[in-house]
Short mmCIF file of C-alpha atoms in Angstrom, two decimals:
data_model
loop_
_atom_site.label_atom_id
_atom_site.label_comp_id
_atom_site.label_asym_id
_atom_site.label_seq_id
_atom_site.Cartn_x
_atom_site.Cartn_y
_atom_site.Cartn_z
CA MET A 1 -17.98 -18.23 20.44
CA THR A 2 -15.68 -18.75 17.26
CA ILE A 3 -13.51 -15.08 16.52
CA SER A 4 -11.77 -15.18 13.24
CA ARG A 5 -8.88 -13.46 12.29
CA ARG A 6 -11.08 -10.78 10.38
CA ASP A 7 -13.69 -10.02 13.20
CA LEU A 8 -9.96 -9.99 15.24
CA LEU A 9 -9.23 -7.17 13.06
CA LYS A 10 -12.19 -5.23 13.34
CA VAL A 11 -12.11 -4.56 17.50
CA THR A 12 -8.10 -3.89 17.16
CA ALA A 13 -6.38 -0.90 16.88
CA GLY A 14 -6.08 -1.13 13.43
CA ALA A 15 -2.27 -0.90 11.86
CA SER A 16 -0.98 -0.45 15.24
CA ALA A 17 -2.01 -4.06 16.60
CA LEU A 18 -1.00 -5.74 13.80
CA ALA A 19 2.37 -3.43 14.50
CA ALA A 20 2.25 -4.98 17.64
CA ILE A 21 1.70 -8.96 16.92
CA GLY A 22 3.93 -8.29 14.37
CA GLN A 23 7.00 -7.58 17.10
CA LEU A 24 7.06 -11.25 18.74
CA GLY A 25 9.54 -13.51 17.19
CA ARG A 26 11.99 -10.64 16.10
CA THR A 27 15.95 -12.00 16.32
CA THR A 28 19.14 -10.06 15.66
CA ALA A 29 19.64 -7.06 16.11
CA ILE A 30 21.56 -3.90 13.99
CA ALA A 31 24.65 -2.43 15.78
CA ALA A 32 24.67 1.06 15.77
CA PRO A 33 28.43 2.63 15.19
CA SER A 34 29.41 4.25 18.12
CA GLY A 35 25.70 4.93 19.08
CA SER A 36 24.72 6.99 16.03
CA TYR A 37 21.23 7.08 15.33
CA ARG A 38 20.03 7.08 11.48
CA ALA A 39 16.89 6.85 9.75
CA MET A 40 15.74 6.53 5.78
CA VAL A 41 13.15 7.92 4.57
CA GLY A 42 11.10 6.12 1.03
CA VAL A 43 9.39 8.39 -0.75
CA PHE A 44 7.43 6.44 -3.09
CA LEU A 45 5.75 7.84 -6.55
CA PHE A 46 3.01 6.78 -7.37
CA GLY A 47 2.23 5.68 -11.41
CA GLY A 48 5.39 6.08 -12.39
CA ASN A 49 7.27 9.65 -12.42
CA ASP A 50 8.74 11.05 -15.70
CA GLY A 51 12.09 11.37 -14.26
CA TRP A 52 13.40 12.59 -17.45
CA ASN A 53 12.11 15.54 -16.71
CA MET A 54 12.67 15.56 -13.57
CA VAL A 55 16.62 15.63 -13.82
CA ILE A 56 16.96 17.36 -17.60
CA PRO A 57 20.72 17.44 -18.79
CA SER A 58 21.52 21.04 -19.86
CA ASP A 59 25.04 20.36 -21.60
CA ALA A 60 24.92 20.14 -25.04
CA ARG A 61 22.85 16.96 -24.78
CA HIS A 62 19.74 19.41 -24.43
CA PRO A 63 18.64 19.86 -27.71
CA GLN A 64 18.35 16.34 -28.87
CA TYR A 65 16.41 15.98 -25.33
CA ARG A 66 14.05 18.80 -26.73
CA ALA A 67 13.74 17.33 -30.28
CA SER A 68 13.51 13.52 -28.50
CA ARG A 69 11.12 14.32 -25.18
CA GLY A 70 8.39 15.88 -28.61
CA THR A 71 5.01 17.29 -27.00
CA VAL A 72 7.07 17.26 -23.02
CA GLY A 73 10.55 18.32 -23.39
CA ILE A 74 11.28 21.75 -21.13
CA ALA A 75 12.78 24.74 -22.62
CA ALA A 76 16.30 25.57 -21.59
CA ASN A 77 15.83 28.78 -20.61
CA ARG A 78 13.01 27.89 -17.90
CA LEU A 79 14.95 24.67 -15.95
CA THR A 80 16.17 24.87 -12.57
CA ALA A 81 20.37 24.78 -13.07
CA LEU A 82 22.55 23.21 -10.56
CA THR A 83 26.12 24.71 -10.53
CA GLY A 84 29.16 22.47 -11.82
CA ALA A 85 26.54 20.26 -13.14
CA PRO A 86 25.97 18.99 -16.69
CA TYR A 87 22.08 18.99 -15.36
CA ALA A 88 18.98 20.56 -14.04
CA LEU A 89 16.07 20.06 -12.44
CA HIS A 90 12.82 20.94 -13.37
CA PRO A 91 11.65 24.48 -13.38
CA ALA A 92 9.00 23.45 -10.24
CA MET A 93 11.63 21.68 -8.27
CA ALA A 94 13.88 25.38 -7.57
CA ALA A 95 13.19 24.40 -3.67
CA LEU A 96 15.86 22.02 -3.87
CA ARG A 97 18.38 23.73 -5.17
CA PRO A 98 19.68 25.32 -1.97
CA LEU A 99 20.22 21.53 -1.02
CA TRP A 100 22.12 21.09 -4.03
CA ASP A 101 24.53 24.02 -2.99
CA GLU A 102 24.96 23.37 0.38
CA GLY A 103 25.95 19.56 -0.60
CA SER A 104 22.89 17.85 0.82
CA LEU A 105 21.51 16.63 -2.53
CA ALA A 106 22.76 13.36 -5.09
CA LEU A 107 21.05 12.46 -8.10
CA VAL A 108 20.79 9.10 -9.21
CA LEU A 109 20.72 8.57 -12.87
CA ASN A 110 18.61 5.79 -14.92
CA ALA A 111 17.44 3.43 -12.43
CA GLY A 112 15.24 1.02 -12.41
CA THR A 113 13.92 -3.10 -11.70
CA LEU A 114 16.98 -5.63 -13.30
CA PHE A 115 16.92 -9.51 -12.48
CA ALA A 116 21.04 -9.26 -14.11
CA PRO A 117 22.91 -7.13 -16.00
CA LEU A 118 21.47 -6.49 -19.03
CA THR A 119 22.35 -4.99 -22.62
CA LYS A 120 19.90 -3.93 -25.32
CA ALA A 121 20.61 -6.73 -27.51
CA THR A 122 20.42 -9.31 -24.12
CA TYR A 123 17.12 -8.29 -23.35
CA GLN A 124 16.12 -8.71 -26.96
CA SER A 125 17.51 -12.00 -26.94
CA ARG A 126 17.25 -13.55 -23.05
CA ALA A 127 13.58 -13.45 -21.99
CA ASP A 128 14.90 -15.06 -18.79
CA LEU A 129 16.70 -12.63 -17.98
CA ARG A 130 14.03 -10.19 -17.62
CA PRO A 131 12.50 -9.02 -14.82
CA MET A 132 8.82 -10.12 -14.97
CA ASN A 133 5.55 -7.94 -15.99
CA LEU A 134 7.53 -4.74 -16.61
CA LEU A 135 5.26 -1.80 -17.11
CA SER A 136 2.60 -3.09 -14.74
CA HIS A 137 1.85 -0.79 -12.61
CA SER A 138 1.27 -3.21 -9.33
CA ASP A 139 4.37 -5.89 -10.74
CA GLU A 140 7.23 -2.76 -10.64
CA GLN A 141 5.34 -1.45 -7.28
CA ALA A 142 6.09 -4.87 -6.05
CA HIS A 143 9.49 -5.11 -7.68
CA TRP A 144 10.37 -1.63 -6.07
CA GLN A 145 9.31 -2.65 -2.53
CA GLY A 146 9.98 -6.28 -2.36
CA LEU A 147 12.79 -6.33 -5.01
CA ARG A 148 12.19 -9.53 -5.86
CA ALA A 149 12.58 -8.70 -9.91
CA ARG A 150 10.95 -12.33 -11.38
CA ASP A 151 9.54 -13.66 -8.22
CA PHE A 152 6.28 -12.77 -6.44
CA ALA A 153 7.14 -10.86 -2.87
CA THR A 154 5.14 -11.18 0.21
CA ASP A 155 7.34 -8.95 2.15
CA GLY A 156 9.63 -5.81 1.40
CA PHE A 157 12.86 -4.59 1.95
CA MET A 158 12.17 -2.40 4.96
CA GLY A 159 10.20 -5.09 6.42
CA ARG A 160 12.63 -7.03 6.00
CA LEU A 161 15.37 -4.97 7.39
CA THR A 162 13.81 -4.18 10.34
CA ASP A 163 13.57 -8.19 11.04
CA ARG A 164 16.84 -7.82 11.75
CA MET A 165 16.63 -4.62 14.00
CA GLY A 166 15.94 -4.90 17.90
CA THR A 167 12.73 -5.19 19.70
CA SER A 168 10.80 -1.51 21.25
CA ALA A 169 7.63 -0.60 22.40
CA VAL A 170 6.92 1.29 19.36
CA PRO A 171 7.81 -0.05 16.44
CA SER A 172 10.72 1.89 14.44
CA MET A 173 9.45 0.72 10.95
CA ILE A 174 6.73 3.57 10.44
CA SER A 175 4.60 4.19 7.21
CA ILE A 176 2.47 7.83 6.62
CA ALA A 177 1.06 5.77 3.48
CA GLY A 178 -0.94 2.95 4.42
CA SER A 179 -0.09 -0.95 4.53
CA ASN A 180 2.59 -1.20 1.65
CA LEU A 181 4.20 -3.72 0.62
CA ALA A 182 7.90 -2.42 1.36
CA VAL A 183 6.92 -2.05 5.61
CA ILE A 184 5.69 -5.81 5.42
CA GLY A 185 8.58 -8.17 6.49
CA LYS A 186 8.62 -12.40 7.71
CA THR A 187 8.43 -11.38 11.47
CA SER A 188 7.97 -7.16 12.03
CA SER A 189 5.18 -4.82 10.67
CA ALA A 190 5.22 -1.06 10.74
CA LEU A 191 3.32 0.99 12.87
CA VAL A 192 0.81 2.67 10.25
CA LEU A 193 -0.21 6.59 10.81
CA PRO A 194 -2.76 8.33 8.98
CA SER A 195 -0.99 11.88 7.82
CA THR A 196 -3.73 13.91 9.55
CA GLY A 197 -5.54 13.00 12.53
CA THR A 198 -4.73 10.29 15.22
CA LEU A 199 -5.04 7.13 15.33
CA MET A 200 -9.38 5.85 16.47
CA ARG A 201 -9.22 3.08 17.91
CA SER A 202 -11.42 0.60 15.30
CA GLY A 203 -15.41 0.05 16.05
CA TYR A 204 -15.22 2.26 19.80
CA SER A 205 -17.71 5.18 19.37
CA SER A 206 -17.79 7.84 21.83
CA MET A 207 -21.45 8.07 21.14
CA SER A 208 -23.74 6.63 24.41
CA ASN A 209 -26.80 5.03 23.32
CA ALA A 210 -27.15 1.30 24.40
CA ALA A 211 -26.19 0.02 21.06
CA ASN A 212 -23.06 1.43 21.10
CA ASN A 213 -22.01 0.99 25.40
CA ALA A 214 -22.79 -2.77 24.28
CA LYS A 215 -20.50 -2.35 21.70
CA ASN A 216 -17.26 -0.32 23.68
CA ALA A 217 -17.94 -3.07 26.69
CA ALA A 218 -17.74 -5.98 24.26
CA LEU A 219 -14.25 -4.02 23.10
CA THR A 220 -13.28 -3.79 26.83
CA THR A 221 -14.14 -7.01 27.52
CA PHE A 222 -12.50 -8.71 24.64
CA SER A 223 -8.78 -6.48 25.17
CA SER A 224 -9.01 -7.82 28.77
CA ALA A 225 -9.82 -11.66 28.26
CA ALA A 226 -9.74 -12.62 31.48
CA GLY A 227 -10.86 -16.39 32.05
CA LEU A 228 -11.23 -16.94 27.50
CA GLY A 229 -7.65 -19.34 27.31
CA ASP A 230 -3.61 -18.85 26.37
CA VAL A 231 -5.11 -17.45 22.64
CA ALA A 232 -7.68 -15.06 23.70
CA GLU A 233 -5.22 -13.60 26.27
CA ALA A 234 -2.35 -13.67 24.05
CA SER A 235 -4.02 -11.70 21.59
CA ALA A 236 -5.67 -9.17 24.64
CA ARG A 237 -1.81 -8.75 25.14
CA ALA A 238 -1.27 -7.64 21.83
CA ILE A 239 -4.40 -5.34 21.48
CA ASN A 240 -3.31 -3.84 24.65
CA ALA A 241 0.37 -3.09 23.46
CA SER A 242 -1.25 -1.60 20.15
CA TYR A 243 -3.55 0.84 22.03
CA ASP A 244 -0.08 1.84 24.23
CA GLN A 245 0.97 2.25 20.89
CA ALA A 246 -1.47 4.64 19.22
CA THR A 247 -1.75 6.52 22.53
CA THR A 248 1.99 7.54 21.90
CA ALA A 249 1.99 7.77 18.51
CA ASN A 250 -1.06 10.31 19.14
CA THR A 251 0.50 12.01 21.80
CA ILE A 252 3.33 12.98 19.22
CA ILE A 253 1.63 13.69 16.45
CA SER A 254 -1.34 15.99 17.88
CA ALA A 255 1.30 18.19 20.33
CA ASN A 256 2.14 21.67 18.80
CA SER A 257 5.44 21.14 16.96
CA THR A 258 8.33 24.02 15.78
CA LEU A 259 8.97 21.90 13.07
CA ASP A 260 5.61 21.97 11.13
CA GLY A 261 7.18 25.84 10.64
CA TYR A 262 9.96 24.79 8.21
CA PHE A 263 7.34 23.44 5.36
CA VAL A 264 6.43 26.46 3.85
CA ASN A 265 6.88 27.67 0.07
CA PRO A 266 10.36 29.40 0.08
CA ALA A 267 8.27 32.04 -2.86
CA THR A 268 5.95 33.26 -0.15
CA GLY A 269 6.19 31.82 3.28
CA ALA A 270 2.92 29.94 2.93
CA ALA A 271 2.00 27.10 5.07
CA LEU A 272 2.78 23.34 2.84
CA THR A 273 -0.72 21.63 2.39
CA SER A 274 0.28 19.23 0.45
CA ASP A 275 -0.51 15.69 1.19
CA VAL A 276 3.24 14.33 0.80
CA ALA A 277 4.27 17.60 3.37
CA ARG A 278 1.79 16.44 5.36
CA GLN A 279 3.41 12.91 6.00
CA LEU A 280 6.91 14.62 5.98
CA MET A 281 5.86 16.64 9.12
CA ARG A 282 4.84 13.81 10.91
CA VAL A 283 7.59 12.00 10.11
CA ALA A 284 10.00 14.96 11.67
CA ARG A 285 7.98 14.41 14.56
CA MET A 286 8.63 10.83 15.08
CA ILE A 287 12.41 11.38 14.07
CA ASP A 288 12.24 14.61 17.13
CA ALA A 289 10.97 11.83 19.52
CA ARG A 290 13.25 9.08 19.03
CA GLY A 291 14.67 9.10 22.30
CA SER A 292 11.67 8.85 24.63
CA LEU A 293 10.79 6.33 21.08
CA GLY A 294 14.25 4.10 22.41
CA HIS A 295 14.72 3.98 18.44
CA GLY A 296 18.62 3.98 17.41
CA ARG A 297 16.55 3.58 13.89
CA GLN A 298 14.20 4.48 11.97
CA THR A 299 12.68 3.35 8.56
CA PHE A 300 10.03 5.18 7.46
CA PHE A 301 7.82 5.02 4.21
CA VAL A 302 5.83 8.05 2.64
CA SER A 303 4.34 8.55 -0.78
CA GLN A 304 2.84 10.87 -3.37
CA GLY A 305 0.09 9.55 -6.00
CA GLY A 306 -0.81 11.42 -9.58
CA TYR A 307 2.53 10.47 -11.50
CA ASP A 308 0.68 8.27 -14.33
CA ASN A 309 0.08 11.19 -16.32
CA HIS A 310 -0.58 9.62 -20.20
CA SER A 311 -2.43 13.04 -20.78
CA GLY A 312 -2.29 16.70 -19.69
CA GLN A 313 1.33 15.94 -17.86
CA THR A 314 2.39 19.27 -19.29
CA ASN A 315 0.64 22.43 -21.13
CA GLY A 316 2.20 22.85 -24.08
CA GLY A 317 4.26 25.51 -24.87
CA THR A 318 7.61 25.61 -22.85
CA ASN A 319 6.56 22.94 -21.06
CA ASP A 320 7.37 23.94 -17.43
CA THR A 321 3.64 24.02 -16.27
CA GLY A 322 0.74 21.15 -15.85
CA THR A 323 0.24 18.09 -13.51
CA HIS A 324 3.55 17.18 -13.46
CA ALA A 325 4.82 20.26 -12.43
CA ASN A 326 2.26 20.53 -10.12
CA LEU A 327 3.49 17.43 -8.48
CA LEU A 328 7.43 18.31 -8.83
CA GLY A 329 6.89 21.44 -6.79
CA ASP A 330 4.96 20.06 -4.16
CA LEU A 331 7.49 16.93 -3.86
CA ALA A 332 10.41 19.74 -3.98
CA MET A 333 8.75 21.77 -0.97
CA ALA A 334 8.15 19.21 1.07
CA LEU A 335 12.01 17.37 0.75
CA ALA A 336 13.27 20.88 1.37
CA GLY A 337 11.03 21.94 4.27
CA PHE A 338 11.85 18.10 5.68
CA HIS A 339 15.75 18.65 5.22
CA ARG A 340 15.43 22.07 7.08
CA ALA A 341 13.70 20.56 10.29
CA MET A 342 16.11 17.73 10.30
CA GLN A 343 18.64 20.82 10.47
CA ALA A 344 16.79 22.65 13.13
CA ILE A 345 17.58 19.66 15.12
CA GLY A 346 20.93 18.55 14.50
CA MET A 347 20.03 15.33 12.61
CA ALA A 348 20.47 15.89 9.10
CA GLU A 349 23.78 13.83 8.71
CA ASN A 350 21.83 11.22 10.14
CA VAL A 351 18.47 10.77 8.46
CA THR A 352 18.36 10.24 4.11
CA SER A 353 15.25 11.06 2.03
CA PHE A 354 15.19 9.33 -1.51
CA THR A 355 12.64 8.28 -3.74
CA MET A 356 10.99 5.20 -5.18
CA SER A 357 8.74 5.34 -8.34
CA ASP A 358 6.67 2.47 -10.73
CA PHE A 359 8.91 2.97 -13.32
CA GLY A 360 10.33 5.52 -15.61
CA ARG A 361 8.10 7.12 -18.58
CA THR A 362 8.40 6.93 -22.56
CA TYR A 363 10.89 9.53 -23.53
CA ARG A 364 8.84 10.68 -26.65
CA GLY A 365 5.77 12.69 -25.23
CA ASN A 366 2.49 11.27 -26.93
CA ALA A 367 -0.05 13.46 -28.55
CA GLN A 368 -2.10 14.45 -25.72
CA ASN A 369 1.31 16.18 -23.83
CA GLY A 370 1.37 13.15 -21.70
CA THR A 371 3.94 9.89 -21.41
CA ASP A 372 3.25 6.25 -21.36
CA HIS A 373 4.84 3.55 -19.26
CA ALA A 374 8.51 2.89 -19.54
CA TRP A 375 11.70 1.08 -17.64
CA GLY A 376 14.29 3.18 -15.63
CA SER A 377 14.39 6.37 -14.17
CA ASN A 378 16.15 9.24 -12.63
CA HIS A 379 15.89 9.85 -8.88
CA LEU A 380 16.79 12.27 -5.66
CA VAL A 381 18.25 11.71 -2.37
CA VAL A 382 18.52 13.96 -0.28
CA GLY A 383 20.77 14.16 3.17
CA GLY A 384 23.51 15.94 5.20
CA ASN A 385 26.03 12.80 4.56
CA VAL A 386 24.94 12.22 0.92
CA ALA A 387 28.56 12.87 -1.51
CA PRO A 388 28.43 16.53 -2.05
CA GLY A 389 27.65 17.43 -6.01
CA GLY A 390 26.77 13.29 -6.15
CA ILE A 391 26.01 12.26 -10.04
CA PHE A 392 25.57 8.44 -9.93
CA GLY A 393 24.57 6.17 -12.57
CA ALA A 394 24.41 6.48 -16.03
CA TYR A 395 21.89 8.87 -18.23
CA PRO A 396 21.14 6.93 -21.38
CA ASP A 397 21.70 7.92 -24.87
CA PRO A 398 18.80 10.44 -25.76
CA VAL A 399 18.61 9.64 -28.93
CA LEU A 400 15.32 7.77 -29.68
CA GLY A 401 16.29 3.85 -30.40
CA GLY A 402 19.85 4.11 -29.47
CA ALA A 403 22.24 1.88 -27.90
CA THR A 404 19.96 1.34 -24.77
CA ASP A 405 16.16 2.01 -26.07
CA VAL A 406 14.41 -1.15 -25.66
CA SER A 407 11.57 0.09 -28.48
CA SER A 408 11.64 3.34 -30.30
CA GLU A 409 10.00 5.46 -27.82
CA GLY A 410 12.68 6.01 -25.41
CA ARG A 411 12.39 2.78 -22.73
CA PHE A 412 15.67 2.86 -21.75
CA VAL A 413 17.44 -0.41 -20.12
CA PRO A 414 18.30 0.65 -16.78
CA ALA A 415 21.92 1.14 -15.88
CA VAL A 416 21.52 0.89 -11.35
CA ALA A 417 19.20 -1.67 -10.40
CA GLN A 418 17.11 -0.75 -7.38
CA GLU A 419 19.76 -3.35 -4.98
CA GLU A 420 22.61 -1.06 -5.96
CA TYR A 421 20.52 2.12 -5.57
CA ILE A 422 18.79 1.39 -2.00
CA GLY A 423 21.32 -0.93 -1.36
CA ALA A 424 23.61 1.60 -0.78
CA ILE A 425 21.32 3.17 1.76
CA ALA A 426 20.51 0.42 3.53
CA ARG A 427 24.13 -0.05 4.45
CA TRP A 428 24.70 3.35 5.29
CA HIS A 429 21.34 2.93 7.65
CA GLY A 430 23.42 0.85 9.52
CA VAL A 431 22.39 -3.01 7.61
CA ALA A 432 25.50 -5.70 8.07
CA ASP A 433 27.17 -7.14 5.09
CA ALA A 434 26.31 -10.58 6.80
CA ASP A 435 22.46 -9.09 6.31
CA LEU A 436 22.27 -7.95 3.18
CA PRO A 437 21.43 -11.05 1.21
CA TYR A 438 18.09 -10.98 3.20
CA VAL A 439 17.25 -7.84 3.07
CA PHE A 440 17.90 -7.91 -0.91
CA PRO A 441 17.10 -11.50 -2.23
CA ASN A 442 18.91 -10.62 -5.35
CA TRP A 443 22.06 -9.10 -3.67
CA SER A 444 24.66 -12.04 -5.09
CA THR A 445 23.96 -10.68 -8.36
CA TRP A 446 24.10 -7.28 -7.73
CA SER A 447 28.03 -7.34 -5.13
CA THR A 448 29.84 -9.19 -7.55
CA GLY A 449 31.70 -8.41 -11.23
CA GLY A 450 32.30 -4.99 -10.56
CA ARG A 451 28.72 -4.18 -9.52
CA GLY A 452 28.14 -2.74 -6.11
CA PRO A 453 26.15 0.08 -3.79
CA LEU A 454 26.45 3.02 -5.30
CA GLY A 455 29.22 5.25 -3.75
CA LEU A 456 26.11 7.92 -2.32
CA PHE A 457 27.77 8.96 1.26
CA ARG A 458 31.07 10.97 2.58
CA THR A 459 31.32 8.01 4.86
#
């Protein structure tokens, strides 16, 4: 009987089997400095987050911010002030203010997809230097995750980073947000975990009847592959390894954990139930189990959806309520809870969380109390090793049509390239300078001419 690749995937433990197969062929390892554990946690905000309402100027620029933002600008007296900074957070993100005060939150201003350094003038005159298909959800998601601004990406930066790491029985690259491009490597794949429930053996049924018994027997026979030839036996070994991974992961994510108790609403004490909080709870558990998993480095991908707010982003008035406020409130509480959980296990300085998103939104709100697709945006970095009070990049001129606005609606040329932003986190994570061009295909552009990784960290 001929078994197709499609059929093979139907009888494996889903993404876990792919992770096991992907372990074959890994090469050199990242050396852990002084045996120090590190983890990077990328939080992708799908749909295009309005970073201009996430990080807001609170100084003399605020009146112009409010005027230019129109239907979505937030009143000054509603902002979450940040001590000693000319910026504030969205009112719904008050859960992050204590992290700023203790020096565990940094701001990255106006970051986005760039193929080469651009000004407004060169953007207008040099189409060959522009990233491809700006303002497209799928393309910009691929730009952030694959980091190829003018080329098609088949692998992602987390995957390529993991290609350079040593092997382990359970992959050290873990996604709680599905099989996204970011976690596809050339020789490595992620362990993909659900945000709720446990991993199940695909195609297997616990119900006892003739049909299910026959199907389960076939699965068991295939996973042993005795006498079916070298290819089948190699596949069976990979499948069984994936079953072992699933068993290990299920033990970790299904057991009781005191770390879940840190994921609470700081105002009410109620347990967090958002999907992004559930994902980060599972990340916390996997980090807590790093020793038993044999991981000196871990890389995580989590996500939150719902940011494509062309209408109803705000409810009007002071503009501090609405769809966007709800999303940012959930995000802030989840990030804060995760950081507190890391502090509880003494890992806060060894773990860095950071946001990514398709693109920013237009600075000018539209007639539906929403915003449209744009380019650069603001981002957050959380961790015990970030530079206290760190503000990186450059906030654009809030006057519409200004020096970096390539439209009349506030589509700003990014001040910081993705490579400068994520590259700083990768270097902190332990990627050797010699491997940075592999992880970041356009690294040479962003490591010369005065450009380079942001100084996000204390060490």
